[in-house]
């Protein structure tokens, strides 16, 4: 082993610790994080009834999975269906005891429920999720990052 390789090998624990700490420090703090099933009920009922569909039932397991996603996105300060550390939508749903078909709508920004549901209805994929007649339950949650940007997650399931 050359001297250069030996120094690199000896330095690896410090380098790896620095990379790990940098990754930990780069995540933002999460402020307000709450389940929003009650606040979203009227919006979802109106959207579905105006399209000839029955209302969705609020589900605490789905709300918990949505809250987990909203907090992960706020902490990472990024909107993505696959959360930090590769925790996919499927893993989060199964980890919260949810089986069967499910879909997720996510959003972020400094807006309220009116604009949130309007944006989702104006997006073909999100609209399709909310109007899927197979879905009977939902969970809605939000979390805020330090700068006030809110992250939303809606999970729908059969």
mmCIF file of C-alpha atoms in Angstrom:
data_model
loop_
_atom_site.group_PDB
_atom_site.id
_atom_site.type_symbol
_atom_site.label_atom_id
_atom_site.label_comp_id
_atom_site.label_asym_id
_atom_site.label_seq_id
_atom_site.Cartn_x
_atom_site.Cartn_y
_atom_site.Cartn_z
ATOM 1 C CA UNK A 1 0.000 0.000 0.000
ATOM 2 C CA UNK A 2 1.382 3.399 -0.882
ATOM 3 C CA UNK A 3 1.613 6.217 1.655
ATOM 4 C CA UNK A 4 -1.138 8.113 -0.195
ATOM 5 C CA UNK A 5 -3.527 5.128 -0.037
ATOM 6 C CA UNK A 6 -2.687 4.544 3.623
ATOM 7 C CA UNK A 7 -3.524 8.203 4.462
ATOM 8 C CA UNK A 8 -6.797 7.957 2.529
ATOM 9 C CA UNK A 9 -7.705 4.708 4.307
ATOM 10 C CA UNK A 10 -6.982 6.294 7.694
ATOM 11 C CA UNK A 11 -8.962 9.407 6.764
ATOM 12 C CA UNK A 12 -12.048 7.505 5.530
ATOM 13 C CA UNK A 13 -13.831 7.352 8.921
ATOM 14 C CA UNK A 14 -13.552 11.151 9.284
ATOM 15 C CA UNK A 15 -14.587 11.704 5.660
ATOM 16 C CA UNK A 16 -17.602 9.405 6.019
ATOM 17 C CA UNK A 17 -18.596 11.024 9.330
ATOM 18 C CA UNK A 18 -18.395 14.442 7.679
ATOM 19 C CA UNK A 19 -20.581 13.301 4.793
ATOM 20 C CA UNK A 20 -23.108 11.794 7.206
ATOM 21 C CA UNK A 21 -23.261 14.928 9.349
ATOM 22 C CA UNK A 22 -23.548 17.153 6.308
ATOM 23 C CA UNK A 23 -26.520 15.102 5.145
ATOM 24 C CA UNK A 24 -28.143 15.353 8.562
ATOM 25 C CA UNK A 25 -27.566 19.084 8.850
ATOM 26 C CA UNK A 26 -28.972 19.803 5.414
ATOM 27 C CA UNK A 27 -32.461 18.690 6.371
ATOM 28 C CA UNK A 28 -34.739 21.472 7.471
ATOM 29 C CA UNK A 29 -36.744 21.569 10.627
ATOM 30 C CA UNK A 30 -40.418 20.767 10.491
ATOM 31 C CA UNK A 31 -42.814 23.223 12.039
ATOM 32 C CA UNK A 32 -46.554 22.700 12.196
ATOM 33 C CA UNK A 33 -47.498 19.148 11.113
ATOM 34 C CA UNK A 34 -51.129 18.106 11.355
ATOM 35 C CA UNK A 35 -53.670 15.670 10.047
ATOM 36 C CA UNK A 36 -56.205 17.464 7.879
ATOM 37 C CA UNK A 37 -58.958 14.874 7.378
ATOM 38 C CA UNK A 38 -61.606 17.132 8.907
ATOM 39 C CA UNK A 39 -60.582 20.185 6.887
ATOM 40 C CA UNK A 40 -60.519 18.264 3.594
ATOM 41 C CA UNK A 41 -63.815 16.395 4.000
ATOM 42 C CA UNK A 42 -66.053 19.079 2.469
ATOM 43 C CA UNK A 43 -63.742 19.674 -0.485
ATOM 44 C CA UNK A 44 -63.509 15.999 -1.350
ATOM 45 C CA UNK A 45 -67.247 15.447 -0.867
ATOM 46 C CA UNK A 46 -68.072 18.370 -3.158
ATOM 47 C CA UNK A 47 -65.580 17.300 -5.831
ATOM 48 C CA UNK A 48 -66.824 13.725 -5.876
ATOM 49 C CA UNK A 49 -70.554 14.488 -5.670
ATOM 50 C CA UNK A 50 -70.327 17.000 -8.528
ATOM 51 C CA UNK A 51 -68.855 14.154 -10.583
ATOM 52 C CA UNK A 52 -71.523 11.614 -9.617
ATOM 53 C CA UNK A 53 -69.394 9.763 -7.059
ATOM 54 C CA UNK A 54 -70.005 8.892 -3.432
ATOM 55 C CA UNK A 55 -68.142 10.665 -0.667
ATOM 56 C CA UNK A 56 -64.896 9.300 0.722
ATOM 57 C CA UNK A 57 -64.603 8.265 4.364
ATOM 58 C CA UNK A 58 -61.804 9.751 6.460
ATOM 59 C CA UNK A 59 -59.354 7.070 7.575
ATOM 60 C CA UNK A 60 -56.921 7.557 10.457
ATOM 61 C CA UNK A 61 -54.372 5.068 9.031
ATOM 62 C CA UNK A 62 -54.320 6.937 5.733
ATOM 63 C CA UNK A 63 -54.084 10.246 7.574
ATOM 64 C CA UNK A 64 -51.075 8.923 9.502
ATOM 65 C CA UNK A 65 -49.374 7.807 6.272
ATOM 66 C CA UNK A 66 -50.109 11.228 4.717
ATOM 67 C CA UNK A 67 -48.716 12.981 7.801
ATOM 68 C CA UNK A 68 -45.542 10.907 7.596
ATOM 69 C CA UNK A 69 -45.086 11.923 3.942
ATOM 70 C CA UNK A 70 -45.812 15.610 4.591
ATOM 71 C CA UNK A 71 -43.270 15.685 7.439
ATOM 72 C CA UNK A 72 -40.622 13.895 5.375
ATOM 73 C CA UNK A 73 -41.064 16.365 2.505
ATOM 74 C CA UNK A 74 -40.986 19.400 4.827
ATOM 75 C CA UNK A 75 -37.882 18.088 6.580
ATOM 76 C CA UNK A 76 -36.114 17.489 3.269
ATOM 77 C CA UNK A 77 -37.505 20.733 1.802
ATOM 78 C CA UNK A 78 -38.475 18.932 -1.383
ATOM 79 C CA UNK A 79 -41.644 17.567 -2.898
ATOM 80 C CA UNK A 80 -41.243 13.964 -3.964
ATOM 81 C CA UNK A 81 -43.275 10.750 -3.702
ATOM 82 C CA UNK A 82 -40.146 8.882 -2.609
ATOM 83 C CA UNK A 83 -39.122 10.335 0.719
ATOM 84 C CA UNK A 84 -35.643 10.570 2.175
ATOM 85 C CA UNK A 85 -33.739 7.323 2.598
ATOM 86 C CA UNK A 86 -35.709 5.787 -0.287
ATOM 87 C CA UNK A 87 -38.966 5.349 1.632
ATOM 88 C CA UNK A 88 -41.342 4.917 -1.286
ATOM 89 C CA UNK A 89 -45.076 5.476 -1.318
ATOM 90 C CA UNK A 90 -45.655 1.728 -1.294
ATOM 91 C CA UNK A 91 -43.406 1.184 1.730
ATOM 92 C CA UNK A 92 -45.059 4.025 3.657
ATOM 93 C CA UNK A 93 -48.550 2.745 2.918
ATOM 94 C CA UNK A 94 -47.720 -0.857 3.839
ATOM 95 C CA UNK A 95 -45.842 0.375 6.918
ATOM 96 C CA UNK A 96 -49.069 1.996 8.103
ATOM 97 C CA UNK A 97 -51.030 -1.242 7.645
ATOM 98 C CA UNK A 98 -52.783 -0.179 4.432
ATOM 99 C CA UNK A 99 -53.443 -2.898 1.869
ATOM 100 C CA UNK A 100 -55.068 -2.803 -1.554
ATOM 101 C CA UNK A 101 -55.080 -0.108 -4.191
ATOM 102 C CA UNK A 102 -53.951 3.363 -3.169
ATOM 103 C CA UNK A 103 -52.802 6.623 -4.722
ATOM 104 C CA UNK A 104 -51.092 9.755 -3.453
ATOM 105 C CA UNK A 105 -51.409 13.434 -4.344
ATOM 106 C CA UNK A 106 -48.733 15.799 -3.060
ATOM 107 C CA UNK A 107 -48.265 19.557 -3.285
ATOM 108 C CA UNK A 108 -46.271 22.384 -1.732
ATOM 109 C CA UNK A 109 -46.616 26.111 -1.461
ATOM 110 C CA UNK A 110 -47.960 28.954 0.620
ATOM 111 C CA UNK A 111 -51.655 28.487 -0.105
ATOM 112 C CA UNK A 112 -54.755 27.168 1.596
ATOM 113 C CA UNK A 113 -57.228 24.384 0.962
ATOM 114 C CA UNK A 114 -59.213 26.184 -1.752
ATOM 115 C CA UNK A 115 -56.170 26.582 -3.968
ATOM 116 C CA UNK A 116 -54.798 23.159 -3.031
ATOM 117 C CA UNK A 117 -57.857 21.311 -4.302
ATOM 118 C CA UNK A 118 -58.187 23.622 -7.303
ATOM 119 C CA UNK A 119 -54.589 22.810 -8.308
ATOM 120 C CA UNK A 120 -55.174 19.095 -7.899
ATOM 121 C CA UNK A 121 -58.376 19.256 -9.958
ATOM 122 C CA UNK A 122 -56.501 21.134 -12.706
ATOM 123 C CA UNK A 123 -53.848 18.397 -12.877
ATOM 124 C CA UNK A 124 -54.991 15.337 -14.882
ATOM 125 C CA UNK A 125 -53.194 12.768 -12.718
ATOM 126 C CA UNK A 126 -54.274 14.256 -9.399
ATOM 127 C CA UNK A 127 -57.828 14.725 -10.669
ATOM 128 C CA UNK A 128 -57.925 11.083 -11.803
ATOM 129 C CA UNK A 129 -56.865 9.964 -8.314
ATOM 130 C CA UNK A 130 -59.582 11.978 -6.555
ATOM 131 C CA UNK A 131 -62.257 10.847 -9.023
ATOM 132 C CA UNK A 132 -61.342 7.161 -9.014
ATOM 133 C CA UNK A 133 -64.592 5.374 -8.141
ATOM 134 C CA UNK A 134 -62.662 2.463 -6.603
ATOM 135 C CA UNK A 135 -61.386 4.660 -3.771
ATOM 136 C CA UNK A 136 -63.588 4.865 -0.703
ATOM 137 C CA UNK A 137 -61.239 6.289 1.959
ATOM 138 C CA UNK A 138 -58.767 9.135 2.294
ATOM 139 C CA UNK A 139 -56.128 10.627 4.560
ATOM 140 C CA UNK A 140 -54.954 14.235 4.267
ATOM 141 C CA UNK A 141 -52.143 15.948 6.160
ATOM 142 C CA UNK A 142 -49.748 18.862 5.942
ATOM 143 C CA UNK A 143 -46.445 19.976 7.430
ATOM 144 C CA UNK A 144 -44.627 23.286 7.284
ATOM 145 C CA UNK A 145 -40.906 23.802 6.812
ATOM 146 C CA UNK A 146 -39.050 26.543 8.703
ATOM 147 C CA UNK A 147 -39.617 29.210 6.007
ATOM 148 C CA UNK A 148 -43.379 28.710 6.081
ATOM 149 C CA UNK A 149 -43.812 26.638 2.923
ATOM 150 C CA UNK A 150 -46.457 23.991 3.481
ATOM 151 C CA UNK A 151 -46.235 20.438 2.121
ATOM 152 C CA UNK A 152 -49.455 18.508 1.549
ATOM 153 C CA UNK A 153 -50.127 14.798 1.116
ATOM 154 C CA UNK A 154 -53.445 13.149 0.257
ATOM 155 C CA UNK A 155 -53.674 9.371 0.220
ATOM 156 C CA UNK A 156 -56.682 7.659 -1.307
ATOM 157 C CA UNK A 157 -57.442 3.945 -0.982
ATOM 158 C CA UNK A 158 -60.102 1.339 -1.603
#
